[in-house]
Amino acid sequence: MRSKTIVKEELPAKELLKSICSIAENVLKDIERRKNPGFEVPNRGAGNFFYDEKSDVIYLGSKKSSRTFHSVATTTAFTQMLFVLSVLQETAEKKKHLTKREIYYQDPELFNKDQDASDNLIEDIAVTMGVTRPCLRVVATAKGVCIGDLTLREGKDKFNCSGLGRGGWSVSPFIDEVDIVDCGADYVLVVEKDAALIRLVEEDFHKKNKCLLITGKGQPDIATRRLIRRLNKEWKLPVYVLTDSDSYGMQICSSYKRGSISLSFESAYLAVPSARFLGLLPSDLDKFKVPKAARLEMTEWDIKKAQTMLEYPWIKNNKRWYSELKLMIDRREKAELQALAKHGITFMTDVYIPTKLESGDWI
Amino acid sequence: MEQLLLTDIAGKQKISRRKAEDEIHKHIRLQSAEELLKRVDTGFGQKARAPFQAVAEGVQNSTDAIDKAREALLKSTGSDDYDARIEVSISVVDRSRDELQLTIQDNGIGIPRSKVQIIVRAGGTGTIEYKASRSQQGVGWTAAAIYASQSTGKPLEIISKTFSEKQAHRHVYDYGKGKVTKLAEETYESEFLKHGTGMSINMIGDYSRARANILEFIKRMAAIHPYISFVLKENGTAIEYPKRSGAGIPIPKPVPPHPNSVDIGQLKDMLALQSRIRSISLAGFLKRNFCRIGEKGVKDLLERSSILLYFDERNLFAGDIIKRVAQSSKVQELKNDPSKLVAYLKTLVHEVEIDYEYAAQLVSKGKFNSNLNIRALDNEELKKFFKLSGDALPKNIFTEKTTVNMILSDDNKVRLLAETLRSMSFPSPPVDSLMPVPDETFVEGFVTIYKPEKYTYVKRNPTSTKGRPVQVQVLAMYGGEIPDNLKDHDKLIRVANCTPLLYEFGSDIITQTARDIDWSIYKLGKKGELPVLPVIFVVHVTSPQLKYLGVAKQAVGADDVIADEIKLALQAASRKLRQHVSLMERSEQFSKAREFLEKHAEVVALTLSKMLKVKKDKVYDLLAAEIRKRRPVVGEMK
């Protein structure tokens, strides 16, 4: 029986240092005893996730692989990992934060001039130590935006996200150090892309409907997902997601809701299982009479991706998700949110979203 | 009748029928062996090869003469070691017509004055003993002399002396006009060796083109014969391979022919030879002239001959019937089902009623494999198989009292005796007649010349083929000073009865067998060709009366047993070599991996020193030691 790996959400700098030191000491001990020093790293690949049906969340599985010094295949990975640990140690000692890119630039040569290598190692270390990445004091640049009646405090700054102009608040990479002081919204509306957000802001949708508008600009970063989870957990705000009607959009919605396979070890800390997929559902295309001319034919890649998703247990076992995805595949049609604009540019804000919310037409 | 004239349409002069027939039959006359030699390929067909062939023939004779001298020395003194030496001198006499003078001189046993006139004839030196020797046919040097005479008109000169002769003697023979003519025989007054022979001929030949193979031949001869000094003098300049060891090749003992190997003609000759001396009993004749026949053999033979006679009288081909049963795949299929097998045997053998139940029994006992022939069944089994009762057998045609003359006077008896000998099973022939190169000599001789980094050596146990023993030795040499881009000729050094073979590479059974091996199994190359890695195989085949492809003796003829032995030896040597090749590959990988790991060890040591405030060098040294221990390279392994 597979089991899930649970990670810690918080780790003070002192404990982090202790933890890193003990790893390094074990390595040294192995070297002194003429053993093969190594790390046991949980796999983060497609083969090692644990889908918890009850909570509808994707967790990390229990498979591990070892990276040892004396096996040529893993020597580089071992050395790099040890090096990253030393960088993390230094950062923690100084009580600073580092971005992934800064870690990479400590020694690009060692990472074979490939930032993906160092980025992955950071996730590997987090998962090996059983903590979330922010615990390691590594921040990823956040790209999300939030607009609406939300009062926040970060350090000495206190501000409301509705008063920052039409650009809204850029989600802070140090999201866990941001306090949510007050919230005047009734729900969160997450949109996949910037374009849809601009339309909603233009129409003052957040003001008219007392909601927070958030976008992760495509595949969401951790800070944005963490913000949404905190709003959902700490302020009990319902979360609705609007994406394009294609496999990519559904995948994004799913990762907001259940977490993703590659970051499955952080699901517990990021996922919003109660999030609702509002649209654009494949069945909406007919329901809202989206003209044929505004629909696009799915590419081979789209179909392949959709068919793979169909096999995921969280879709296969979810009748409505399954039937919507199946419908998409059968029709071989996709459409962007902007397709609704064929009925007039305010159709989405004036008709589509309110209708869906009122009738509870989400999945 | 005899005077009958033929009408000729053209009106030409008519001759008598007798005269016409005489003219037609004029060419029929006794042809001498020397004349015959001109008609077969003796290796003297090409100017570029002729000098090589002459050197090869002469040096082989000289080496045999030295071994005979060793034998005489051993028998008279108990030691066979002396300063044996062969000197080959080649000088260009007339550059415009490529005329060479070739002299080969050895301090071997020498030829007694009275025997020179036999030696000079084709076949004269050929051994009629059944033991391995280099020059077994006795035609090689004669062929050289004939070629020399044909190409330059000049005669053969021989100077020789045996140890016991008081003075050396000189002989001159001419090989022109299709016969051998003695031009001179005299006492040689000048100084000569204590014993030995010098032979000299003048021949036309392209020495510059033959030279490489001559050098290679002498080099390889020297490798095989470290107890002989070889000297090659070219227009006075000498290349010498000095004697390196006192250990000679064991002197083979003659072994009489194996009874299974003689045919009718051979048997008749042997009987005739015996008859000229004294007509003795059949039992005495068999025991004296064949190996592996004892009292029991003779007794069995007497009965066996009457069984065979019984078959003859009934036109029954017993051997064929046995082969038919042995080779039937259906019979093998039904091996474990006696009732079906009996039924099938009845359809298979229908011309005569045999004991089907007994035959089935023999089959299920595994006695009948596909190689089986009549030899595998002894007299009792044979009688039972063919349902012969003692009464049915004809009276013994041979008895204890039958004499050689009685057999010789009746061709049927000769034939029956030959057939009987071939139809019986005798133990394998003894191996004393072989001349394997001693292991150390074989290995050192080649290894010191070719300087490989690794060699493996395999010596097969002697076995026999067609009544003759045969033994194969293989030396595989790899890497070191052996170049990568060897030509096929140089990848396989063929040696037969201690003589290197240099021509007719492709048709030799050794080459063909080597090409048939799947070298990929040994990481040396692939099937269908010779290995591609820098590896040289030396293959030595020794057997008395070894069958060559031609009179030039440059290629061993096809023989299944010899081919199998060569194959097994090559494979065994390659298997051993493969371990080394893999080791080298791994060592190479290991040293690359070491470099890679050491680079990373530096980073690890530096990182740990920073993290834990430990000494960087100490960590590095520990890691580096472990890296070396885990990945040993050649030289560090036990």
mmCIF file of C-alpha atoms in Angstrom, chain B residues 167-359:
data_model
loop_
_atom_site.group_PDB
_atom_site.id
_atom_site.type_symbol
_atom_site.label_atom_id
_atom_site.label_comp_id
_atom_site.label_asym_id
_atom_site.label_seq_id
_atom_site.Cartn_x
_atom_site.Cartn_y
_atom_site.Cartn_z
ATOM 1 C CA GLN B 167 85.552 -37.039 -45.560
ATOM 2 C CA ALA B 168 82.913 -34.823 -47.044
ATOM 3 C CA HIS B 169 81.727 -35.552 -50.559
ATOM 4 C CA ARG B 170 80.517 -33.366 -53.388
ATOM 5 C CA HIS B 171 77.854 -34.288 -55.901
ATOM 6 C CA VAL B 172 76.527 -32.493 -58.958
ATOM 7 C CA TYR B 173 73.219 -33.481 -60.513
ATOM 8 C CA ASP B 174 71.508 -32.199 -63.603
ATOM 9 C CA TYR B 175 67.715 -32.186 -63.837
ATOM 10 C CA GLY B 176 67.407 -31.355 -67.517
ATOM 11 C CA LYS B 177 65.851 -33.535 -70.244
ATOM 12 C CA GLY B 178 63.241 -34.990 -67.900
ATOM 13 C CA LYS B 179 65.642 -37.088 -65.927
ATOM 14 C CA VAL B 180 68.216 -36.882 -63.193
ATOM 15 C CA THR B 181 71.782 -37.190 -64.380
ATOM 16 C CA LYS B 182 74.807 -37.438 -62.152
ATOM 17 C CA LEU B 183 77.478 -35.052 -63.450
ATOM 18 C CA ALA B 184 80.015 -35.507 -60.700
ATOM 19 C CA GLU B 185 80.680 -37.354 -57.482
ATOM 20 C CA GLU B 186 83.927 -36.721 -55.680
ATOM 21 C CA THR B 187 85.570 -36.399 -52.344
ATOM 22 C CA TYR B 188 85.391 -32.837 -51.132
ATOM 23 C CA GLU B 189 88.859 -31.720 -50.285
ATOM 24 C CA SER B 190 88.192 -28.331 -48.759
ATOM 25 C CA GLU B 191 87.262 -27.876 -45.156
ATOM 26 C CA PHE B 192 83.739 -28.837 -44.229
ATOM 27 C CA LEU B 193 81.555 -29.233 -41.194
ATOM 28 C CA LYS B 194 81.862 -32.237 -38.863
ATOM 29 C CA HIS B 195 78.489 -33.263 -40.161
ATOM 30 C CA GLY B 196 75.849 -31.592 -42.264
ATOM 31 C CA THR B 197 74.738 -30.785 -45.759
ATOM 32 C CA GLY B 198 75.031 -27.850 -48.095
ATOM 33 C CA MET B 199 72.882 -27.593 -51.191
ATOM 34 C CA SER B 200 73.210 -24.978 -53.861
ATOM 35 C CA ILE B 201 71.100 -24.068 -56.880
ATOM 36 C CA ASN B 202 70.868 -21.232 -59.372
ATOM 37 C CA MET B 203 67.399 -20.065 -60.213
ATOM 38 C CA ILE B 204 65.455 -17.222 -61.775
ATOM 39 C CA GLY B 205 63.389 -15.354 -59.225
ATOM 40 C CA ASP B 206 62.173 -11.935 -58.211
ATOM 41 C CA TYR B 207 63.971 -11.721 -54.907
ATOM 42 C CA SER B 208 62.840 -8.213 -54.041
ATOM 43 C CA ARG B 209 59.241 -9.387 -54.053
ATOM 44 C CA ALA B 210 59.869 -12.708 -52.359
ATOM 45 C CA ARG B 211 62.076 -11.148 -49.689
ATOM 46 C CA ALA B 212 59.357 -10.103 -47.208
ATOM 47 C CA ASN B 213 57.946 -13.611 -47.023
ATOM 48 C CA ILE B 214 61.403 -15.167 -46.773
ATOM 49 C CA LEU B 215 62.235 -12.891 -43.837
ATOM 50 C CA GLU B 216 58.895 -13.680 -42.208
ATOM 51 C CA PHE B 217 59.418 -17.404 -42.781
ATOM 52 C CA ILE B 218 62.847 -17.401 -41.172
ATOM 53 C CA LYS B 219 61.632 -15.201 -38.326
ATOM 54 C CA ARG B 220 58.796 -17.610 -37.594
ATOM 55 C CA MET B 221 61.040 -20.668 -38.017
ATOM 56 C CA ALA B 222 63.379 -19.097 -35.469
ATOM 57 C CA ALA B 223 60.442 -18.497 -33.119
ATOM 58 C CA ILE B 224 59.469 -22.154 -33.275
ATOM 59 C CA HIS B 225 63.037 -23.477 -33.165
ATOM 60 C CA PRO B 226 64.932 -21.536 -30.500
ATOM 61 C CA TYR B 227 67.473 -24.383 -30.333
ATOM 62 C CA ILE B 228 68.726 -23.624 -33.843
ATOM 63 C CA SER B 229 70.603 -20.545 -35.046
ATOM 64 C CA PHE B 230 69.151 -19.200 -38.282
ATOM 65 C CA VAL B 231 71.249 -16.998 -40.502
ATOM 66 C CA LEU B 232 70.089 -15.309 -43.663
ATOM 67 C CA LYS B 233 72.855 -13.883 -45.829
ATOM 68 C CA GLU B 234 71.685 -11.569 -48.573
ATOM 69 C CA ASN B 235 74.517 -10.668 -50.936
ATOM 70 C CA GLY B 236 76.828 -11.046 -47.963
ATOM 71 C CA THR B 237 74.805 -9.065 -45.400
ATOM 72 C CA ALA B 238 73.673 -11.295 -42.560
ATOM 73 C CA ILE B 239 70.519 -11.297 -40.454
ATOM 74 C CA GLU B 240 70.906 -13.697 -37.578
ATOM 75 C CA TYR B 241 68.491 -15.296 -35.133
ATOM 76 C CA PRO B 242 70.887 -16.871 -32.652
ATOM 77 C CA LYS B 243 70.136 -20.015 -30.699
ATOM 78 C CA ARG B 244 68.253 -19.038 -27.544
ATOM 79 C CA SER B 245 67.643 -22.339 -25.819
ATOM 80 C CA GLY B 246 68.893 -25.873 -25.561
ATOM 81 C CA ALA B 247 65.403 -27.328 -25.358
ATOM 82 C CA GLY B 248 64.524 -28.869 -28.666
ATOM 83 C CA ILE B 249 61.283 -30.163 -30.016
ATOM 84 C CA PRO B 250 60.791 -33.705 -28.694
ATOM 85 C CA ILE B 251 61.909 -36.183 -31.297
ATOM 86 C CA PRO B 252 58.834 -37.963 -32.590
ATOM 87 C CA LYS B 253 58.860 -41.732 -32.573
ATOM 88 C CA PRO B 254 57.673 -43.562 -35.621
ATOM 89 C CA VAL B 255 54.395 -45.321 -35.008
ATOM 90 C CA PRO B 256 53.120 -47.972 -37.414
ATOM 91 C CA PRO B 257 49.905 -47.153 -39.230
ATOM 92 C CA HIS B 258 46.618 -47.467 -37.435
ATOM 93 C CA PRO B 259 44.570 -50.402 -38.804
ATOM 94 C CA ASN B 260 41.579 -48.195 -39.479
ATOM 95 C CA SER B 261 43.566 -45.949 -41.762
ATOM 96 C CA VAL B 262 44.924 -48.344 -44.420
ATOM 97 C CA ASP B 263 43.408 -48.894 -47.824
ATOM 98 C CA ILE B 264 43.800 -51.926 -50.112
ATOM 99 C CA GLY B 265 46.771 -50.555 -52.013
ATOM 100 C CA GLN B 266 48.681 -49.697 -48.881
ATOM 101 C CA LEU B 267 47.929 -53.118 -47.369
ATOM 102 C CA LYS B 268 49.107 -54.893 -50.495
ATOM 103 C CA ASP B 269 52.384 -52.948 -50.445
ATOM 104 C CA MET B 270 52.921 -53.832 -46.811
ATOM 105 C CA LEU B 271 52.193 -57.509 -47.446
ATOM 106 C CA ALA B 272 54.533 -57.513 -50.432
ATOM 107 C CA LEU B 273 57.274 -55.879 -48.403
ATOM 108 C CA GLN B 274 56.863 -58.458 -45.655
ATOM 109 C CA SER B 275 56.751 -61.273 -48.205
ATOM 110 C CA ARG B 276 60.085 -60.185 -49.699
ATOM 111 C CA ILE B 277 61.675 -60.515 -46.281
ATOM 112 C CA ARG B 278 59.894 -63.639 -45.059
ATOM 113 C CA SER B 279 56.381 -64.919 -45.293
ATOM 114 C CA ILE B 280 55.095 -64.997 -41.733
ATOM 115 C CA SER B 281 51.732 -65.704 -40.167
ATOM 116 C CA LEU B 282 48.885 -63.225 -40.468
ATOM 117 C CA ALA B 283 48.924 -62.662 -36.683
ATOM 118 C CA GLY B 284 52.624 -61.832 -36.732
ATOM 119 C CA PHE B 285 52.195 -59.560 -39.723
ATOM 120 C CA LEU B 286 49.384 -57.596 -38.119
ATOM 121 C CA LYS B 287 51.105 -57.207 -34.766
ATOM 122 C CA ARG B 288 54.371 -56.142 -36.363
ATOM 123 C CA ASN B 289 53.040 -53.717 -38.976
ATOM 124 C CA PHE B 290 50.191 -51.984 -37.225
ATOM 125 C CA CYS B 291 49.780 -50.169 -34.003
ATOM 126 C CA ARG B 292 47.033 -51.102 -31.559
ATOM 127 C CA ILE B 293 46.566 -54.741 -32.693
ATOM 128 C CA GLY B 294 47.120 -57.382 -30.005
ATOM 129 C CA GLU B 295 46.134 -61.023 -29.414
ATOM 130 C CA LYS B 296 42.495 -60.167 -28.912
ATOM 131 C CA GLY B 297 42.470 -57.952 -31.981
ATOM 132 C CA VAL B 298 43.747 -60.805 -34.098
ATOM 133 C CA LYS B 299 41.210 -63.225 -32.662
ATOM 134 C CA ASP B 300 38.343 -60.836 -33.264
ATOM 135 C CA LEU B 301 39.614 -60.177 -36.748
ATOM 136 C CA LEU B 302 39.491 -63.841 -37.713
ATOM 137 C CA GLU B 303 35.805 -64.046 -36.827
ATOM 138 C CA ARG B 304 35.040 -60.591 -38.146
ATOM 139 C CA SER B 305 36.350 -61.498 -41.571
ATOM 140 C CA SER B 306 33.978 -64.423 -41.806
ATOM 141 C CA ILE B 307 31.048 -62.236 -40.767
ATOM 142 C CA LEU B 308 31.953 -59.775 -43.500
ATOM 143 C CA LEU B 309 32.282 -62.651 -45.959
ATOM 144 C CA TYR B 310 28.817 -63.801 -44.954
ATOM 145 C CA PHE B 311 27.439 -60.358 -45.761
ATOM 146 C CA ASP B 312 29.349 -60.325 -49.060
ATOM 147 C CA GLU B 313 27.947 -63.655 -50.133
ATOM 148 C CA ARG B 314 24.418 -62.367 -49.561
ATOM 149 C CA ASN B 315 25.084 -58.984 -51.146
ATOM 150 C CA LEU B 316 24.160 -57.423 -47.867
ATOM 151 C CA PHE B 317 25.466 -53.972 -47.141
ATOM 152 C CA ALA B 318 25.597 -54.259 -43.381
ATOM 153 C CA GLY B 319 27.450 -50.991 -42.888
ATOM 154 C CA ASP B 320 24.833 -49.125 -44.893
ATOM 155 C CA ILE B 321 22.005 -50.637 -42.872
ATOM 156 C CA ILE B 322 23.623 -49.635 -39.593
ATOM 157 C CA LYS B 323 24.260 -46.118 -40.859
ATOM 158 C CA ARG B 324 20.688 -45.873 -42.071
ATOM 159 C CA VAL B 325 19.364 -46.688 -38.615
ATOM 160 C CA ALA B 326 21.879 -44.412 -36.896
ATOM 161 C CA GLN B 327 21.208 -41.423 -39.082
ATOM 162 C CA SER B 328 17.414 -41.625 -39.089
ATOM 163 C CA SER B 329 15.956 -38.736 -37.113
ATOM 164 C CA LYS B 330 12.676 -40.650 -36.814
ATOM 165 C CA VAL B 331 14.522 -43.424 -35.005
ATOM 166 C CA GLN B 332 15.881 -40.895 -32.511
ATOM 167 C CA GLU B 333 12.374 -39.492 -32.043
ATOM 168 C CA LEU B 334 10.964 -42.903 -31.216
ATOM 169 C CA LYS B 335 13.917 -43.761 -28.987
ATOM 170 C CA ASN B 336 11.801 -44.085 -25.862
ATOM 171 C CA ASP B 337 8.852 -45.870 -27.430
ATOM 172 C CA PRO B 338 10.048 -49.452 -28.080
ATOM 173 C CA SER B 339 6.907 -50.821 -29.749
ATOM 174 C CA LYS B 340 6.635 -47.959 -32.236
ATOM 175 C CA LEU B 341 10.385 -48.078 -32.781
ATOM 176 C CA VAL B 342 10.297 -51.767 -33.664
ATOM 177 C CA ALA B 343 7.455 -51.109 -36.097
ATOM 178 C CA TYR B 344 9.349 -48.275 -37.699
ATOM 179 C CA LEU B 345 12.584 -50.295 -37.927
ATOM 180 C CA LYS B 346 10.669 -52.961 -39.817
ATOM 181 C CA THR B 347 9.842 -50.435 -42.546
ATOM 182 C CA LEU B 348 13.314 -48.911 -42.448
ATOM 183 C CA VAL B 349 15.194 -52.196 -42.805
ATOM 184 C CA HIS B 350 13.193 -54.459 -45.072
ATOM 185 C CA GLU B 351 15.722 -56.073 -47.408
ATOM 186 C CA VAL B 352 16.797 -58.434 -44.652
ATOM 187 C CA GLU B 353 15.257 -59.529 -41.415
ATOM 188 C CA ILE B 354 17.276 -58.230 -38.503
ATOM 189 C CA ASP B 355 16.633 -58.627 -34.790
ATOM 190 C CA TYR B 356 14.338 -55.601 -34.523
ATOM 191 C CA GLU B 357 13.848 -55.897 -30.755
ATOM 192 C CA TYR B 358 17.610 -56.033 -30.228
ATOM 193 C CA ALA B 359 18.153 -53.104 -32.582
#
